[in-house]
Coordinates of C-alpha atoms in Angstrom, one line a residue:
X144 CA 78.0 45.9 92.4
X145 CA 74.0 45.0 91.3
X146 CA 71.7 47.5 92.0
X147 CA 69.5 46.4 94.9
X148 CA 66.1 45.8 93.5
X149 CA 64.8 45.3 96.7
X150 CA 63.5 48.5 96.5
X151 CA 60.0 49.0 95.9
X152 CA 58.6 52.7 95.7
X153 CA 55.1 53.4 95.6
X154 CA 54.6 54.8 91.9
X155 CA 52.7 57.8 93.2
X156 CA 56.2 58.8 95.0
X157 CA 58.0 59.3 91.1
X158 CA 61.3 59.4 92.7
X159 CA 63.8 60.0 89.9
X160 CA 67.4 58.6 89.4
X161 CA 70.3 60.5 89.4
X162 CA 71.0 63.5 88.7
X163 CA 68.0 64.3 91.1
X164 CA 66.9 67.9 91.9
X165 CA 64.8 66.7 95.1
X166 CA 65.4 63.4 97.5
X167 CA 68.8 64.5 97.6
X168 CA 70.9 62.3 99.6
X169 CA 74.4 64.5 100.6
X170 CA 77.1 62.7 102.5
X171 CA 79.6 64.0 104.9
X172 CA 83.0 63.6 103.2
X173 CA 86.2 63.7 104.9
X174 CA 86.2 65.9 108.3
X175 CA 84.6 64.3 111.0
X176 CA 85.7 60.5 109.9
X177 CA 89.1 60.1 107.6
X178 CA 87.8 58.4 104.9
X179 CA 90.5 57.6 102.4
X180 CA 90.0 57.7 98.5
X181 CA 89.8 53.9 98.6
X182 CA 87.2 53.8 101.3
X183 CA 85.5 56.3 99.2
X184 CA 85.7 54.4 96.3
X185 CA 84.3 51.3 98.2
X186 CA 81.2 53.4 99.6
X187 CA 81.0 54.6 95.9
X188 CA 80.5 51.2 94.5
X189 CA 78.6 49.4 97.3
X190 CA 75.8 52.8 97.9
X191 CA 76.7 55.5 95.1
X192 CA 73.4 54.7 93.5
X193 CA 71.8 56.1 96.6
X194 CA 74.2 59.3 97.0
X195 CA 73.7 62.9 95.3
X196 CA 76.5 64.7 96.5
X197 CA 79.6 64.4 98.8
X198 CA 80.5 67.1 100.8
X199 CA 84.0 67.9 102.1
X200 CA 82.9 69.5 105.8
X201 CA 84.4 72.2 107.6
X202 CA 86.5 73.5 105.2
X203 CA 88.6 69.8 105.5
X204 CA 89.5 70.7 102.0
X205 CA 91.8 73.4 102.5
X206 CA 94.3 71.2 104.9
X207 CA 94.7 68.4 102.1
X208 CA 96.6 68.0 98.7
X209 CA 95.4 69.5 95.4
X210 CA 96.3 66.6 93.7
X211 CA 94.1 64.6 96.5
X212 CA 91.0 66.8 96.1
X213 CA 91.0 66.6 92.4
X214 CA 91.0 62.5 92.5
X215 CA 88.5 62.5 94.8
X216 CA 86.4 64.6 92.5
X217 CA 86.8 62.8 89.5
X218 CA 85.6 59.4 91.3
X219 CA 82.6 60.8 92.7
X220 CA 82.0 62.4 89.4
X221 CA 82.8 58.9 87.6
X222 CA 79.1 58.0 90.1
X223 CA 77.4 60.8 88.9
X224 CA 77.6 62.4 92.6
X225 CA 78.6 66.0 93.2
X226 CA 80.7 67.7 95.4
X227 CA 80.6 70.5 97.5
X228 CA 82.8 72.7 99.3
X229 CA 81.3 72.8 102.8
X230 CA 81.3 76.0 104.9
X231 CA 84.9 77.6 104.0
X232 CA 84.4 80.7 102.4
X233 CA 84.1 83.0 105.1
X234 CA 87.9 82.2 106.0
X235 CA 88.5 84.3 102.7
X236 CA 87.2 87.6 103.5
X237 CA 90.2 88.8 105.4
X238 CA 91.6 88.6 102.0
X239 CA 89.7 91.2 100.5
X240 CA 86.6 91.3 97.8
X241 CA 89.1 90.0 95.1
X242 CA 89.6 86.6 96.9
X243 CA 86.4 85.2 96.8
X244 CA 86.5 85.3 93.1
X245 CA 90.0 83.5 92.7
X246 CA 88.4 81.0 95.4
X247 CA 85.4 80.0 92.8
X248 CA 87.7 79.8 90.0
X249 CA 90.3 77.3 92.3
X250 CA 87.1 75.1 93.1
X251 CA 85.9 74.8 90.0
X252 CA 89.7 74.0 88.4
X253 CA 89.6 71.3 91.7
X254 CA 86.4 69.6 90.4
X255 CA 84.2 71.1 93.2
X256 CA 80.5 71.2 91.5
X257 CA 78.7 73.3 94.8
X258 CA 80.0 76.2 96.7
X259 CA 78.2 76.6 100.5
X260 CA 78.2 79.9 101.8
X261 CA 77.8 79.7 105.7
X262 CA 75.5 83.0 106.1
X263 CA 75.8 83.2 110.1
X264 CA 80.0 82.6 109.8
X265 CA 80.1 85.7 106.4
X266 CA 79.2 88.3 108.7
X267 CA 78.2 90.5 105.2
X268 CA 75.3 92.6 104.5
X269 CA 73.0 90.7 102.2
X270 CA 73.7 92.9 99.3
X271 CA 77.3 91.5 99.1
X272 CA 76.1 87.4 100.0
X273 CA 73.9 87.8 96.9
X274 CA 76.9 89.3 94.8
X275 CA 78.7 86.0 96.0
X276 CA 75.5 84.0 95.1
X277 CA 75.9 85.6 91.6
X278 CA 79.9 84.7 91.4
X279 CA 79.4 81.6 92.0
X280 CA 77.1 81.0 89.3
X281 CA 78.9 83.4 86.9
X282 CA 81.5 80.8 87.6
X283 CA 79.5 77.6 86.4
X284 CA 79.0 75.9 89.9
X285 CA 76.1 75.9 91.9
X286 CA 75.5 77.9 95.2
X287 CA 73.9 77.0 98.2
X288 CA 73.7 79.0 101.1
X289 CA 73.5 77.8 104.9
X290 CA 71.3 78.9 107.6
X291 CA 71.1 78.5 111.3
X292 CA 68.4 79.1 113.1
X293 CA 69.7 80.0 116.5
X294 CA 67.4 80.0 119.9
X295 CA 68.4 82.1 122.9
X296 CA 68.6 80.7 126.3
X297 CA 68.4 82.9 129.6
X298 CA 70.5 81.7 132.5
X299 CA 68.3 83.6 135.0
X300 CA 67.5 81.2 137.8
X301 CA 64.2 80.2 137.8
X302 CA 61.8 78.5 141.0
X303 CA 61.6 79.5 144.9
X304 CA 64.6 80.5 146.6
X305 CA 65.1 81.9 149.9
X306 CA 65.6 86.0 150.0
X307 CA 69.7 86.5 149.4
X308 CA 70.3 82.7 148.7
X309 CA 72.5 81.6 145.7
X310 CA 71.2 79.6 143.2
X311 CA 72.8 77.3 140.7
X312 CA 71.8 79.5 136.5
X313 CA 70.3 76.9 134.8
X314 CA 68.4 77.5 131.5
X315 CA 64.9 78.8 131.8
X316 CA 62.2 76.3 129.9
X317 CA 60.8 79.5 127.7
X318 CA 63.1 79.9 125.0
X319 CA 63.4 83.0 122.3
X320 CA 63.8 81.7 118.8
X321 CA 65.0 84.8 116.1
X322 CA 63.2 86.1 113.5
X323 CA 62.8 82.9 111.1
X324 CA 60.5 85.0 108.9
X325 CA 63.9 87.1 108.5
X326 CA 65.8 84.2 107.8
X327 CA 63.4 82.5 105.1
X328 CA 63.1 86.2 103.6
X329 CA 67.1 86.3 102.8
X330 CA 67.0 83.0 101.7
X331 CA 64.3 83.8 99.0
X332 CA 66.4 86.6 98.0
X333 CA 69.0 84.5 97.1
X334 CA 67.0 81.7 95.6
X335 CA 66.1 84.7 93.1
X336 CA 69.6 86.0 93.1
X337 CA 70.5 82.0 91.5
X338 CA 71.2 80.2 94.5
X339 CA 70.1 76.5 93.5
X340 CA 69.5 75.3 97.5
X341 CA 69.0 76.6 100.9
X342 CA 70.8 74.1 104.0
X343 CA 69.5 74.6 106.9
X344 CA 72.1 73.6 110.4
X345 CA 70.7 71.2 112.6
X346 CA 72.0 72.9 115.6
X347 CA 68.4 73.9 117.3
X348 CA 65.9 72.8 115.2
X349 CA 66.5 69.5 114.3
X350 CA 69.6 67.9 115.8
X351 CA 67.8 65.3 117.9
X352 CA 64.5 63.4 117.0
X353 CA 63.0 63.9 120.5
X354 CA 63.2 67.6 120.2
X355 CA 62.9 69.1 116.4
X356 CA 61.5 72.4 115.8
X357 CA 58.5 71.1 113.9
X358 CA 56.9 74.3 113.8
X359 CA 59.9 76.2 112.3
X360 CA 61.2 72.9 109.9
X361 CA 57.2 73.7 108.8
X362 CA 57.5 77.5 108.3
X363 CA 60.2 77.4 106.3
X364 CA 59.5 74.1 103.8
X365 CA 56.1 76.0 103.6
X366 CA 58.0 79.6 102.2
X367 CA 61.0 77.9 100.3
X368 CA 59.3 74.8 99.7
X369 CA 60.7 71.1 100.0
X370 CA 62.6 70.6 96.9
X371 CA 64.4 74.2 97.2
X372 CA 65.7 73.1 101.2
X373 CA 68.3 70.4 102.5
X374 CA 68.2 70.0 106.3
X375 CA 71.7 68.6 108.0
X376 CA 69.8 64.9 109.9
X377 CA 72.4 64.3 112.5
X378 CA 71.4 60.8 113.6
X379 CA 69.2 58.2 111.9
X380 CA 65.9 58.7 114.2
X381 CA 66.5 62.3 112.6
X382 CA 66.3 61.0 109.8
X383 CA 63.4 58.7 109.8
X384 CA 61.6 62.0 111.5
X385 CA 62.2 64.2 107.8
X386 CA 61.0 61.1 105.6
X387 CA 57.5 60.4 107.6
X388 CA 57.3 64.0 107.8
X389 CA 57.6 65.0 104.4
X390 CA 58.1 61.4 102.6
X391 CA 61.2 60.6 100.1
X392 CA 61.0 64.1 97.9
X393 CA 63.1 65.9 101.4
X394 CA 66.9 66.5 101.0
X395 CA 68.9 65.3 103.5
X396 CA 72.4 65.8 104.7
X397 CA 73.9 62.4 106.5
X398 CA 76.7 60.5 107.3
X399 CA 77.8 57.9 105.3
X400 CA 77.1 55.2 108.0
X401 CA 73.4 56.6 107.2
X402 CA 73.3 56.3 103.4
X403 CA 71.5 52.4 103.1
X404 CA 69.0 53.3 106.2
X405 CA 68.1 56.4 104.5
X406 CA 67.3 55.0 101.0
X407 CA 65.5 52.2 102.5
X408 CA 63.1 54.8 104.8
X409 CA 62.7 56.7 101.3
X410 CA 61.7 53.4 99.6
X411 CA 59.0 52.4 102.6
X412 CA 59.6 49.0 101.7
X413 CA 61.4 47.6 104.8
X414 CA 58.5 48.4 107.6
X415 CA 57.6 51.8 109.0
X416 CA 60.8 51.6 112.1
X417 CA 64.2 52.2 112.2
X418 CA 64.7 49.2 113.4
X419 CA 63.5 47.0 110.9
X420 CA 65.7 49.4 108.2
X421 CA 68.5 48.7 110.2
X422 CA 68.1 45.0 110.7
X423 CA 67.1 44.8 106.9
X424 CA 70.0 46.5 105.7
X425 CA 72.9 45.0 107.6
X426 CA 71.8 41.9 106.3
X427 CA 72.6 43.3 102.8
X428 CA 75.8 44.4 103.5

């Protein structure tokens, strides 16, 4: 299929084509949709201009085939797009040390170009995540750990209540975010131990576009900076939040419903809405 020359980006923006080391566009692979190797192949052709990297979630990779996994990486590798592991690893510690080091090898004999390394899931001192960090890139592939920032919320009852009446726990509107200085200072470690990118969960800080953590999506794009980070955009007005925020150089982890919309916010060429990006690129397809 033609490229779509529709596209129009400012030439102040200097987005690069592929391979691209910033305005990464990763898609959810197989895991929360079945998508085929045909289907795959047709999203390949039709948007694979417009996707970096696939990536097979929740560790979908370890219930299917060898023989599947490696024909799925040689297509997306046939469209220049690479392919991660998702958040697996950590189901290999009860293994032992020596497993984690036969896992890089069978990924990289599978095709898999990126290994993820869910930090909250490991459990491990940092000493031994950056010893993974350095395996993995021992091993040729690229690593990329994952970070959650994770907000604790009180269910002590809040408001006026009669002396000895029961009231119904509901969350209290203050909430206790950890130590995101913490969690930016282990990711710079491993960005110096090799790691190539930092992902950063949606879950709290930027899952819905009516209540993103601005301040801490700030914080930490300010310490690691925007090229080094990829945030997980859940929904397309997530989306559309990331690129007016911090314009087409932010990586962003999508769906592949959200591929088109996404380039088309990145190219600013289709009107400064969601809606006219949606409108505009169903009448493409």
């Amino acid at each position: 299929m033609a490229a779509y020359r529709w596209k129009c980006f400012d030439e102040n923006e200097d987005r690069p084509e592929k391979p691209r080391s910033y305005g990464v566009t990763e898609m959810r692979g197989p895991h929360y949709t079945l998508l085929s190797q045909n289907v795959l192949q047709d999203i390949f052709e039709s948007v694979g201009q417009f996707v970096d990297g696939l990536k097979f979630s929740g560790g979908s990779h370890s219930l299917m085939p060898k023989s599947f996994i490696k024909e799925v990486t040689d297509v997306a590798h046939k469209h220049d797009i690479y392919v991660s592991t998702g958040d697996w690893a950590e189901n290999l510690l009860r293994k032992g040390p020596s497993a984690f080091k036969e896992y890089v090898e069978e990924c990289k004999s599978l095709g898999f170009d990126t290994i993820e390394l869910n930090v909250g899931s490991l459990g491990i001192p940092e000493e031994t995540l950056l010893r993974f960090v350095r395996l993995i890139k021992s091993g040729g592939l690229k690593a990329k750990p994952q970070f959650a920032v994770q907000i604790n919320k009180s269910d002590i009852p809040i408001g006026d209540r009669a002396f000895g009446a029961y009231v119904v726990p509901r969350p209290r509107s203050s909430e206790f975010v950890e130590d995101v200085d913490l969690l930016i200072r282990r990711a710079e470690r491993c960005l110096e131990a090799g790691a190539d990118m930092i992902m950063i969960d949606a879950d709290d800080v930027c899952k819905q576009a009516d209540s993103m953590r601005a301040d801490i999506i700030a914080k930490i794009i300010g310490r690691l900076g925007v090229e080094k980070t990829m945030f997980e955009a859940s929904n397309p007005r997530t989306s559309e939040w990331f690129v007016k925020q911090y314009g087409p150089k932010v990586n962003l982890f999508v769906d592949h419903s959200q591929v088109m919309d996404l380039e088309c916010l990145r190219g600013r060429s289709l009107g400064k809405n969601h809606t006219s990006v949606l409108g505009s690129s169903y009448f493409l397809f």
